[in-house]
């Protein structure tokens, strides 16, 4: 017979004696483990008992009675026995207990409601931070080390370049290198080592991967009327990296739970998560706010580098006006009148700059691309 | 599993002998030495979320370690971080104990460990944090204290008042209330020992003879402040 209750009394150990309790129609039968055969078979009539609730969480049934000039106390925890006691014992015995139990239940319910309310408040706050603002995303992104970002971007960069015709040398590469050098020299506390690759393709576009990996297509260089226009696009792309826009998109795509887990310290899982969710870095679309931010900081960077920032605006405007066939850069960077106006205002607000022209001859650069 | 306390006093260690295939759970970092037959696994007791919530809300170590006699019988030596006594208890399957989070050193595999949230007032005022461990099941349970462990035995309806920072473990048949030690709320907050627990029997309460927080304050005055 496995014991199912603890019996306390002055002759028993202070942590109670294990005993076996059985509820019968006439009373409660208690068999102590240490004394297997009690003279009266251990049956205590209900009329001799008093009950209450006890224990740390008031979830134990405490039964007391007098025996051998001693007060015995029984702690019952087994829900089956508690149920059968409440069903079998006369109402006058259990009435008080039911009253106490309903009081405990009420307190518990109130406490549970309080926890639910607190929990929903936290959840609502998290959801608000998620959809209503970027606080959580920014917080998560700020916890991701640059090294991880580089690893992430580098892998996608290698994969992409392996399938493309890379322009390795020549005037186009030299020109892009000069623009990159002029711009990156003016970035203070730059944690990235930007790598800019020219890729042969008629696509009129450029893109930046997290970690500082940038691709400029020859199609963009052919369409541009001067070096300043390409430098403008490049400055915009560099600022997507510097503002960590790619990571923000990834974190947003991974979802609230992932963002929370990054904030709470688990950056380890990020790369695994990225693979799991199948985020395609190359197809990442930036949001409108991110585009505006890259525009504004891009113009500021051009200004610091003494490169004419009107080139960037003119390039976007011209492309959107004379758009016959869909041009890729416009699908990822739709040029609206509002966007151009904002950029112009931004440029106007900056102090007058002393322009430093590029050393290359733009026509010659374009001619070097024409043959192939 | 057979266990024995070595060097009883301030700097004890416990030796646990395991039969082939036997497991014990230990506080991570508690293992001092072991036979080569013992494997260590870090297991998250109570599932990932349970472990996470313990870590976040109690600052407790994320994992318990499981030490397993995987390749034949062997022995493990375990010791707590702080100087103090070790006691080995045998759980009977009926008595459950609440253990303050630093009090748990190790337990048999048959011993069940759950994190339990305390009620708000107990968590705020009790000093043991919002989470305590609820330990049930059958088999040996090894507790440790800061200083010596003293056992208070309470008969039914007997009461005893304990400063909450001295609590190590107490049986679940006891109940307790938080009370102010000094009269007046200002005094409670300004005097170090603001709150006490009034325990109500039956059951046992294990207390430690030193207060870890008080010791921290005392030792801080000897640490030179560098600017
Ligand atoms: Zn963009």
Coordinates of C-alpha atoms in Angstrom, one line a residue, chain A residues 33-290:
Chain A
X33 CA 3.4 2.8 7.6
X34 CA 5.3 2.4 10.9
X35 CA 2.4 0.6 12.7
X36 CA 0.6 -1.5 10.1
X37 CA -2.2 -2.8 12.4
X38 CA -4.0 -0.2 14.5
X39 CA -6.3 -1.8 17.0
X40 CA -9.5 -0.3 15.6
X41 CA -8.4 -0.8 12.0
X42 CA -7.6 3.0 11.9
X43 CA -11.2 4.0 11.1
X44 CA -12.0 7.5 12.4
X45 CA -15.7 8.5 12.2
X46 CA -16.4 11.8 10.4
X47 CA -18.0 13.1 13.6
X48 CA -14.5 13.2 15.3
X49 CA -12.9 15.2 12.5
X50 CA -12.3 18.9 11.8
X51 CA -11.1 20.1 8.5
X52 CA -9.3 23.1 7.0
X53 CA -7.0 24.0 4.1
X54 CA -3.3 24.3 4.6
X55 CA 0.2 24.2 3.2
X56 CA 2.2 26.8 1.4
X57 CA -0.4 27.3 -1.3
X58 CA -3.5 26.4 0.7
X59 CA -4.0 23.5 -1.6
X60 CA -3.8 20.7 0.9
X61 CA -6.7 19.3 2.9
X62 CA -5.8 19.4 6.6
X63 CA -7.8 16.9 8.8
X64 CA -7.5 17.0 12.5
X65 CA -8.7 14.7 15.3
X66 CA -7.8 13.5 18.8
X67 CA -6.3 10.1 19.4
X68 CA -4.3 8.6 22.3
X69 CA -4.5 11.9 24.2
X70 CA -2.7 13.5 21.3
X71 CA -3.9 15.9 18.5
X72 CA -3.3 14.3 15.1
X73 CA -3.0 16.3 11.9
X74 CA -3.2 14.9 8.4
X75 CA -2.1 16.6 5.3
X76 CA -3.8 15.3 2.1
X77 CA -2.5 16.4 -1.2
X78 CA -3.7 13.7 -3.6
X79 CA -6.6 15.3 -5.6
X80 CA -8.4 12.0 -5.9
X81 CA -8.7 11.5 -2.1
X82 CA -9.6 15.2 -1.5
X83 CA -12.4 14.8 -4.0
X84 CA -13.7 11.6 -2.5
X85 CA -13.5 13.2 1.0
X86 CA -15.5 16.2 -0.1
X87 CA -18.1 14.0 -1.7
X88 CA -18.5 11.5 1.1
X89 CA -18.1 13.6 4.3
X90 CA -21.3 15.1 5.8
X91 CA -22.0 18.7 4.6
X92 CA -21.7 20.2 8.1
X93 CA -18.1 19.0 8.1
X94 CA -17.1 20.2 4.7
X95 CA -19.3 23.3 4.5
X96 CA -16.7 25.5 6.2
X97 CA -14.0 24.0 3.9
X98 CA -16.1 24.7 0.7
X99 CA -16.4 28.2 1.9
X100 CA -12.7 28.6 2.4
X101 CA -12.0 26.8 -0.9
X102 CA -14.3 29.2 -2.8
X103 CA -12.5 32.1 -1.1
X104 CA -9.1 30.7 -2.2
X105 CA -10.5 30.1 -5.7
X106 CA -11.7 33.7 -5.9
X107 CA -8.3 35.0 -4.8
X108 CA -6.6 32.8 -7.4
X109 CA -8.9 33.9 -10.1
X110 CA -8.3 37.5 -9.2
X111 CA -4.6 36.9 -9.2
X112 CA -4.8 35.0 -12.5
X113 CA -6.7 37.9 -14.0
X114 CA -4.0 40.3 -12.8
X115 CA -1.3 38.2 -14.5
X116 CA -3.3 37.9 -17.7
X117 CA -3.8 41.7 -17.7
X118 CA -0.1 42.3 -17.1
X119 CA 0.8 39.7 -19.8
X120 CA -1.5 41.2 -22.4
X121 CA -0.1 44.6 -21.6
X122 CA 3.4 43.3 -22.3
X123 CA 2.3 41.5 -25.4
X124 CA 0.4 44.6 -26.7
X125 CA 3.5 46.7 -26.0
X126 CA 5.7 44.3 -27.9
X127 CA 3.2 44.3 -30.8
X128 CA 3.0 48.0 -30.8
X129 CA 6.8 48.3 -30.8
X130 CA 6.8 45.8 -33.7
X131 CA 4.2 47.3 -36.0
X132 CA 4.0 50.9 -34.7
X133 CA 7.6 51.7 -34.5
X134 CA 11.0 50.2 -35.2
X135 CA 12.3 50.4 -31.6
X136 CA 12.5 46.6 -31.3
X137 CA 14.0 46.1 -34.7
X138 CA 16.6 48.8 -34.1
X139 CA 17.4 47.3 -30.7
X140 CA 17.8 43.8 -32.2
X141 CA 20.0 45.2 -35.1
X142 CA 22.2 47.1 -32.6
X143 CA 22.9 43.8 -30.9
X144 CA 24.2 42.1 -34.0
X145 CA 28.0 42.3 -34.3
X146 CA 29.4 43.8 -37.5
X147 CA 31.4 40.6 -37.9
X148 CA 28.1 38.5 -38.3
X149 CA 26.8 41.0 -40.7
X150 CA 29.9 40.7 -42.8
X151 CA 29.7 36.9 -42.8
X152 CA 26.1 37.1 -43.9
X153 CA 26.7 39.6 -46.7
X154 CA 29.9 37.9 -47.9
X155 CA 28.3 34.6 -48.5
X156 CA 25.6 36.1 -50.7
X157 CA 28.1 38.3 -52.5
X158 CA 30.3 35.3 -53.4
X159 CA 27.3 33.3 -54.6
X160 CA 26.1 36.2 -56.7
X161 CA 29.5 37.1 -58.3
X162 CA 30.1 33.4 -59.1
X163 CA 27.2 33.6 -61.6
X164 CA 28.1 36.9 -63.2
X165 CA 30.7 38.4 -65.5
X166 CA 32.9 40.6 -63.3
X167 CA 34.7 43.5 -64.8
X168 CA 38.1 43.0 -63.2
X169 CA 40.1 45.9 -64.6
X170 CA 40.0 48.9 -67.0
X171 CA 38.7 52.4 -66.9
X172 CA 35.3 51.6 -65.5
X173 CA 36.8 49.8 -62.5
X174 CA 39.3 52.6 -62.0
X175 CA 36.5 55.2 -62.1
X176 CA 34.3 53.3 -59.6
X177 CA 37.3 52.8 -57.3
X178 CA 38.0 56.5 -57.4
X179 CA 34.3 57.3 -56.5
X180 CA 34.4 54.7 -53.7
X181 CA 37.6 56.1 -52.3
X182 CA 36.4 59.7 -52.4
X183 CA 33.2 58.7 -50.5
X184 CA 34.6 56.2 -48.0
X185 CA 37.4 58.7 -47.0
X186 CA 34.6 60.9 -45.7
X187 CA 32.9 58.3 -43.5
X188 CA 33.8 58.8 -39.9
X189 CA 34.3 55.6 -37.7
X190 CA 33.6 53.3 -40.7
X191 CA 33.5 49.7 -39.3
X192 CA 33.2 48.3 -42.9
X193 CA 35.7 47.7 -45.6
X194 CA 33.6 48.4 -48.6
X195 CA 34.1 46.2 -51.6
X196 CA 32.6 47.5 -54.8
X197 CA 32.5 45.3 -57.8
X198 CA 31.5 46.2 -61.4
X199 CA 29.4 43.6 -63.0
X200 CA 28.7 43.4 -66.8
X201 CA 25.0 43.5 -67.3
X202 CA 22.5 45.8 -69.0
X203 CA 20.5 46.1 -65.8
X204 CA 20.4 49.7 -64.8
X205 CA 21.0 49.2 -61.1
X206 CA 23.4 49.0 -58.2
X207 CA 22.9 47.2 -54.9
X208 CA 24.5 46.8 -51.5
X209 CA 24.5 43.8 -49.3
X210 CA 24.8 43.9 -45.5
X211 CA 28.5 44.1 -44.4
X212 CA 29.6 46.5 -47.1
X213 CA 29.5 44.4 -50.3
X214 CA 28.3 46.6 -53.3
X215 CA 27.6 45.7 -56.9
X216 CA 27.4 48.3 -59.7
X217 CA 26.1 47.1 -63.1
X218 CA 27.6 48.4 -66.3
X219 CA 24.1 49.2 -67.5
X220 CA 23.9 51.9 -64.9
X221 CA 27.2 53.4 -66.0
X222 CA 26.1 53.4 -69.6
X223 CA 22.9 55.3 -68.8
X224 CA 24.6 57.9 -66.6
X225 CA 25.7 61.2 -68.2
X226 CA 28.6 61.8 -65.8
X227 CA 30.5 60.3 -62.9
X228 CA 28.6 62.4 -60.4
X229 CA 25.4 60.5 -61.3
X230 CA 27.0 57.1 -60.6
X231 CA 28.6 58.5 -57.4
X232 CA 25.2 59.6 -56.3
X233 CA 23.7 56.1 -56.6
X234 CA 26.8 54.7 -55.0
X235 CA 26.6 57.1 -52.1
X236 CA 22.9 56.1 -51.6
X237 CA 23.9 52.4 -51.6
X238 CA 26.8 52.9 -49.2
X239 CA 24.4 54.5 -46.8
X240 CA 22.0 51.6 -46.9
X241 CA 24.9 49.6 -45.5
X242 CA 26.0 52.2 -43.0
X243 CA 22.4 52.5 -41.7
X244 CA 22.3 48.7 -41.5
X245 CA 19.1 48.7 -43.6
X246 CA 19.6 45.1 -44.8
X247 CA 19.8 43.8 -41.2
X248 CA 16.6 45.7 -40.3
X249 CA 14.8 44.1 -43.2
X250 CA 16.1 40.6 -42.2
X251 CA 15.1 41.1 -38.6
X252 CA 11.7 42.3 -39.7
X253 CA 11.2 39.3 -42.0
X254 CA 12.4 36.9 -39.3
X255 CA 9.6 38.1 -37.1
X256 CA 8.9 39.3 -33.6
X257 CA 10.1 36.2 -31.8
X258 CA 13.4 36.2 -33.5
X259 CA 13.9 39.9 -32.8
X260 CA 13.1 39.4 -29.1
X261 CA 15.5 36.5 -28.9
X262 CA 18.3 38.6 -30.5
X263 CA 17.5 41.5 -28.1
X264 CA 17.6 39.1 -25.2
X265 CA 21.0 37.8 -26.2
X266 CA 20.8 35.0 -28.7
X267 CA 22.6 36.4 -31.7
X268 CA 24.1 32.9 -32.3
X269 CA 20.9 31.8 -33.9
X270 CA 20.6 34.6 -36.4
X271 CA 22.6 33.0 -39.2
X272 CA 20.7 29.7 -38.7
X273 CA 17.4 31.5 -38.6
X274 CA 18.2 33.4 -41.8
X275 CA 18.8 30.1 -43.6
X276 CA 15.7 28.6 -42.0
X277 CA 13.3 31.3 -43.1
X278 CA 15.0 31.4 -46.4
X279 CA 15.6 35.1 -46.6
X280 CA 17.0 36.0 -50.0
X281 CA 19.4 38.8 -49.3
X282 CA 19.5 39.7 -53.0
X283 CA 15.8 40.2 -53.3
X284 CA 15.6 42.3 -50.1
X285 CA 13.4 45.4 -50.8
X286 CA 14.0 48.4 -48.6
X287 CA 11.1 50.3 -47.1
X288 CA 10.2 53.8 -48.0
X289 CA 11.6 55.2 -44.7
X290 CA 14.9 53.4 -45.4

